[in-house]
mmCIF file of C-alpha atoms in Angstrom:
data_model
loop_
_atom_site.group_PDB
_atom_site.id
_atom_site.type_symbol
_atom_site.label_atom_id
_atom_site.label_comp_id
_atom_site.label_asym_id
_atom_site.label_seq_id
_atom_site.Cartn_x
_atom_site.Cartn_y
_atom_site.Cartn_z
ATOM 1 C CA MET A 1 -57.197 -21.361 -9.862
ATOM 2 C CA LYS A 2 -54.980 -23.093 -7.482
ATOM 3 C CA MET A 3 -53.819 -21.740 -4.151
ATOM 4 C CA PHE A 4 -51.022 -22.709 -1.947
ATOM 5 C CA THR A 5 -51.061 -21.826 1.611
ATOM 6 C CA LEU A 6 -47.859 -22.399 3.674
ATOM 7 C CA ARG A 7 -48.297 -22.178 7.681
ATOM 8 C CA LEU A 8 -44.833 -21.862 9.737
ATOM 9 C CA LYS A 9 -44.302 -21.813 13.135
ATOM 10 C CA PRO A 10 -42.410 -19.261 14.718
ATOM 11 C CA LYS A 11 -39.462 -21.695 15.320
ATOM 12 C CA THR A 12 -39.349 -22.768 11.854
ATOM 13 C CA ILE A 13 -39.387 -18.790 10.735
ATOM 14 C CA PHE A 14 -36.573 -17.943 13.271
ATOM 15 C CA GLY A 15 -34.288 -20.889 11.935
ATOM 16 C CA LEU A 16 -34.537 -20.095 8.144
ATOM 17 C CA ILE A 17 -33.616 -16.549 9.090
ATOM 18 C CA LEU A 18 -30.547 -17.767 10.796
ATOM 19 C CA ILE A 19 -29.622 -19.942 7.813
ATOM 20 C CA ALA A 20 -30.190 -17.150 5.640
ATOM 21 C CA THR A 21 -28.086 -14.796 7.694
ATOM 22 C CA GLY A 22 -25.236 -17.464 8.045
ATOM 23 C CA VAL A 23 -25.305 -17.777 4.130
ATOM 24 C CA VAL A 24 -24.998 -14.191 3.887
ATOM 25 C CA VAL A 25 -22.395 -13.982 6.392
ATOM 26 C CA ILE A 26 -20.446 -16.636 4.684
ATOM 27 C CA ALA A 27 -20.462 -15.461 1.190
ATOM 28 C CA VAL A 28 -19.586 -11.620 2.279
ATOM 29 C CA THR A 29 -16.392 -12.708 4.451
ATOM 30 C CA PHE A 30 -15.651 -15.067 1.426
ATOM 31 C CA PHE A 31 -15.786 -12.644 -1.323
ATOM 32 C CA SER A 32 -14.002 -9.668 0.863
ATOM 33 C CA ASN A 33 -11.042 -11.884 1.688
ATOM 34 C CA HIS A 34 -10.757 -13.115 -2.121
ATOM 35 C CA VAL A 35 -10.901 -9.700 -3.315
ATOM 36 C CA GLU A 36 -8.525 -8.437 -0.231
ATOM 37 C CA GLY A 37 -6.211 -11.293 -1.114
ATOM 38 C CA SER A 38 -6.145 -10.573 -5.367
ATOM 39 C CA ARG A 39 -5.043 -7.077 -4.237
ATOM 40 C CA GLN A 40 -1.958 -8.167 -2.212
ATOM 41 C CA THR A 41 -1.047 -10.225 -4.731
ATOM 42 C CA SER A 42 -1.578 -8.901 -7.958
ATOM 43 C CA GLY A 43 1.631 -6.962 -9.094
ATOM 44 C CA SER A 44 2.978 -6.567 -5.445
ATOM 45 C CA VAL A 45 6.716 -6.392 -4.546
ATOM 46 C CA MET A 46 7.587 -8.095 -1.150
ATOM 47 C CA LEU A 47 10.412 -6.099 0.567
ATOM 48 C CA ALA A 48 10.475 -7.739 4.191
ATOM 49 C CA SER A 49 14.392 -8.087 4.515
ATOM 50 C CA GLU A 50 17.252 -5.139 4.026
ATOM 51 C CA GLN A 51 18.385 -7.421 1.138
ATOM 52 C CA GLU A 52 15.125 -7.353 -0.622
ATOM 53 C CA ARG A 53 14.925 -3.540 -0.443
ATOM 54 C CA ALA A 54 18.612 -2.933 -1.790
ATOM 55 C CA ASP A 55 17.910 -5.573 -4.605
ATOM 56 C CA TYR A 56 14.622 -3.895 -5.515
ATOM 57 C CA LEU A 57 16.568 -0.381 -5.792
ATOM 58 C CA SER A 58 19.428 -2.013 -7.697
ATOM 59 C CA SER A 59 16.867 -3.478 -10.269
ATOM 60 C CA LEU A 60 15.540 0.105 -10.865
ATOM 61 C CA GLY A 61 19.248 0.950 -11.472
ATOM 62 C CA TRP A 62 19.964 3.147 -8.283
ATOM 63 C CA GLN A 63 23.081 2.491 -6.450
ATOM 64 C CA ILE A 64 22.610 3.034 -2.816
ATOM 65 C CA ALA A 65 24.690 3.489 0.286
ATOM 66 C CA ALA A 66 24.930 0.619 2.599
ATOM 67 C CA ASP A 67 23.430 2.273 5.428
ATOM 68 C CA TYR A 68 19.734 3.524 5.733
ATOM 69 C CA GLU A 69 17.321 5.165 7.943
ATOM 70 C CA GLU A 70 13.818 3.648 8.962
ATOM 71 C CA LYS A 71 10.949 5.253 10.542
ATOM 72 C CA GLN A 72 7.454 4.589 11.126
ATOM 73 C CA VAL A 73 4.773 7.148 9.740
ATOM 74 C CA LYS A 74 1.026 7.076 9.895
ATOM 75 C CA ILE A 75 -0.878 7.698 6.691
ATOM 76 C CA PRO A 76 -3.454 10.334 7.600
ATOM 77 C CA MET A 77 -7.157 9.551 7.098
ATOM 78 C CA GLU A 78 -7.908 12.921 5.449
ATOM 79 C CA PHE A 79 -5.004 13.837 2.751
ATOM 80 C CA ASN A 80 -4.142 17.528 2.847
ATOM 81 C CA GLU A 81 -3.076 19.349 -0.510
ATOM 82 C CA THR A 82 0.750 18.106 -0.197
ATOM 83 C CA TYR A 83 -0.418 14.752 0.407
ATOM 84 C CA ALA A 84 -2.828 14.570 -2.420
ATOM 85 C CA LYS A 85 -0.029 15.759 -4.640
ATOM 86 C CA TYR A 86 2.437 13.056 -3.179
ATOM 87 C CA ASN A 87 -0.348 10.697 -3.686
ATOM 88 C CA ASP A 88 -0.475 11.404 -7.402
ATOM 89 C CA ILE A 89 3.239 10.522 -7.665
ATOM 90 C CA GLN A 90 2.455 7.089 -5.989
ATOM 91 C CA LYS A 91 -0.823 6.572 -8.352
ATOM 92 C CA ALA A 92 1.598 7.221 -11.280
ATOM 93 C CA GLN A 93 3.847 4.360 -10.835
ATOM 94 C CA GLY A 94 0.668 2.051 -10.056
ATOM 95 C CA PHE A 95 0.346 2.374 -5.848
ATOM 96 C CA ASP A 96 -2.405 4.294 -3.891
ATOM 97 C CA LEU A 97 -1.975 5.306 -0.535
ATOM 98 C CA ALA A 98 -5.666 5.959 0.181
ATOM 99 C CA ASP A 99 -5.663 2.287 0.669
ATOM 100 C CA TYR A 100 -3.534 2.723 3.893
ATOM 101 C CA LYS A 101 -5.307 5.656 5.447
ATOM 102 C CA GLY A 102 -5.289 5.458 8.879
ATOM 103 C CA GLU A 103 -2.166 2.707 8.887
ATOM 104 C CA THR A 104 1.292 3.431 10.465
ATOM 105 C CA VAL A 105 3.895 2.283 7.589
ATOM 106 C CA SER A 106 7.544 1.876 7.369
ATOM 107 C CA VAL A 107 9.763 4.450 5.723
ATOM 108 C CA PHE A 108 12.987 3.170 4.481
ATOM 109 C CA THR A 109 15.414 5.903 3.218
ATOM 110 C CA TYR A 110 18.649 5.414 1.307
ATOM 111 C CA ASN A 111 20.856 7.689 0.050
ATOM 112 C CA VAL A 112 21.359 7.182 -3.812
ATOM 113 C CA LEU A 113 24.854 7.490 -5.255
ATOM 114 C CA ASN A 114 24.218 7.541 -8.983
ATOM 115 C CA TYR A 115 21.511 9.945 -9.556
ATOM 116 C CA PRO A 116 22.299 11.786 -13.381
ATOM 117 C CA GLY A 117 24.233 15.275 -12.414
ATOM 118 C CA PHE A 118 24.233 14.356 -8.647
ATOM 119 C CA GLU A 119 26.522 11.559 -8.522
ATOM 120 C CA ASN A 120 27.853 10.856 -4.585
ATOM 121 C CA GLU A 121 25.829 13.835 -3.279
ATOM 122 C CA ASP A 122 24.429 13.181 0.400
ATOM 123 C CA TYR A 123 20.897 14.877 -0.554
ATOM 124 C CA ILE A 124 19.324 12.311 -3.128
ATOM 125 C CA LEU A 125 17.442 9.846 -1.242
ATOM 126 C CA ALA A 126 15.378 6.913 -2.197
ATOM 127 C CA ASN A 127 12.301 6.269 -0.254
ATOM 128 C CA LEU A 128 10.382 2.964 0.237
ATOM 129 C CA LEU A 129 7.293 2.844 2.192
ATOM 130 C CA VAL A 130 6.631 -0.519 3.153
ATOM 131 C CA PHE A 131 3.239 -2.086 5.162
ATOM 132 C CA ASN A 132 3.478 -5.885 6.374
ATOM 133 C CA GLY A 133 6.713 -6.276 4.148
ATOM 134 C CA GLU A 134 4.598 -5.229 1.043
ATOM 135 C CA LEU A 135 6.023 -2.345 -0.995
ATOM 136 C CA ILE A 136 3.014 0.320 -1.246
ATOM 137 C CA GLY A 137 4.662 3.351 -2.536
ATOM 138 C CA GLY A 138 8.138 5.169 -2.732
ATOM 139 C CA ASP A 139 10.041 8.261 -4.176
ATOM 140 C CA VAL A 140 13.446 9.405 -5.056
ATOM 141 C CA CYS A 141 13.988 13.046 -4.556
ATOM 142 C CA SER A 142 16.510 15.859 -3.512
ATOM 143 C CA THR A 143 16.672 17.449 0.106
ATOM 144 C CA SER A 144 18.748 20.201 -1.590
ATOM 145 C CA ALA A 145 17.073 23.825 -1.249
ATOM 146 C CA GLU A 146 18.482 25.053 -4.609
ATOM 147 C CA ASN A 147 17.533 21.532 -6.704
ATOM 148 C CA GLY A 148 14.768 20.041 -4.692
ATOM 149 C CA PHE A 149 12.523 17.759 -6.601
ATOM 150 C CA MET A 150 10.619 14.153 -6.110
ATOM 151 C CA GLN A 151 9.864 11.761 -8.646
ATOM 152 C CA GLY A 152 8.378 7.951 -8.682
ATOM 153 C CA LEU A 153 11.098 5.468 -8.133
ATOM 154 C CA LYS A 154 11.960 4.289 -11.677
ATOM 155 C CA LYS A 155 14.846 6.075 -13.122
#
């Protein structure tokens, strides 16, 4: 039986620990950036300009009024029942607002002019949720007390 003994000085051990830590930090950074980048580019819709947003809604079949409203909304860290139901609508169309908890997003609201049965009514709205120029959610809804509804962006 052969025995192998390795004697290392404290400076050598410290150096090896530093090298191992550096490799782990580089690997974690690389993989986390790679995963984040793929999430943003896989099927993402970039809507940085007003024209891109109008074209996107038009591609879904919606005719919209020229003017729109923009506001900033903070996605809550904890979803209440209402927000959870709203996120279910988002998940059904391929979005998930849970990825943006705590973030402030832009909400662009447009009047929809061609909703079936409600043509040219002022209370049919399309909302686009945009974070850093990327579409992260949206809905088409009616603010009417009698005929209120909310659905995904697709007709």
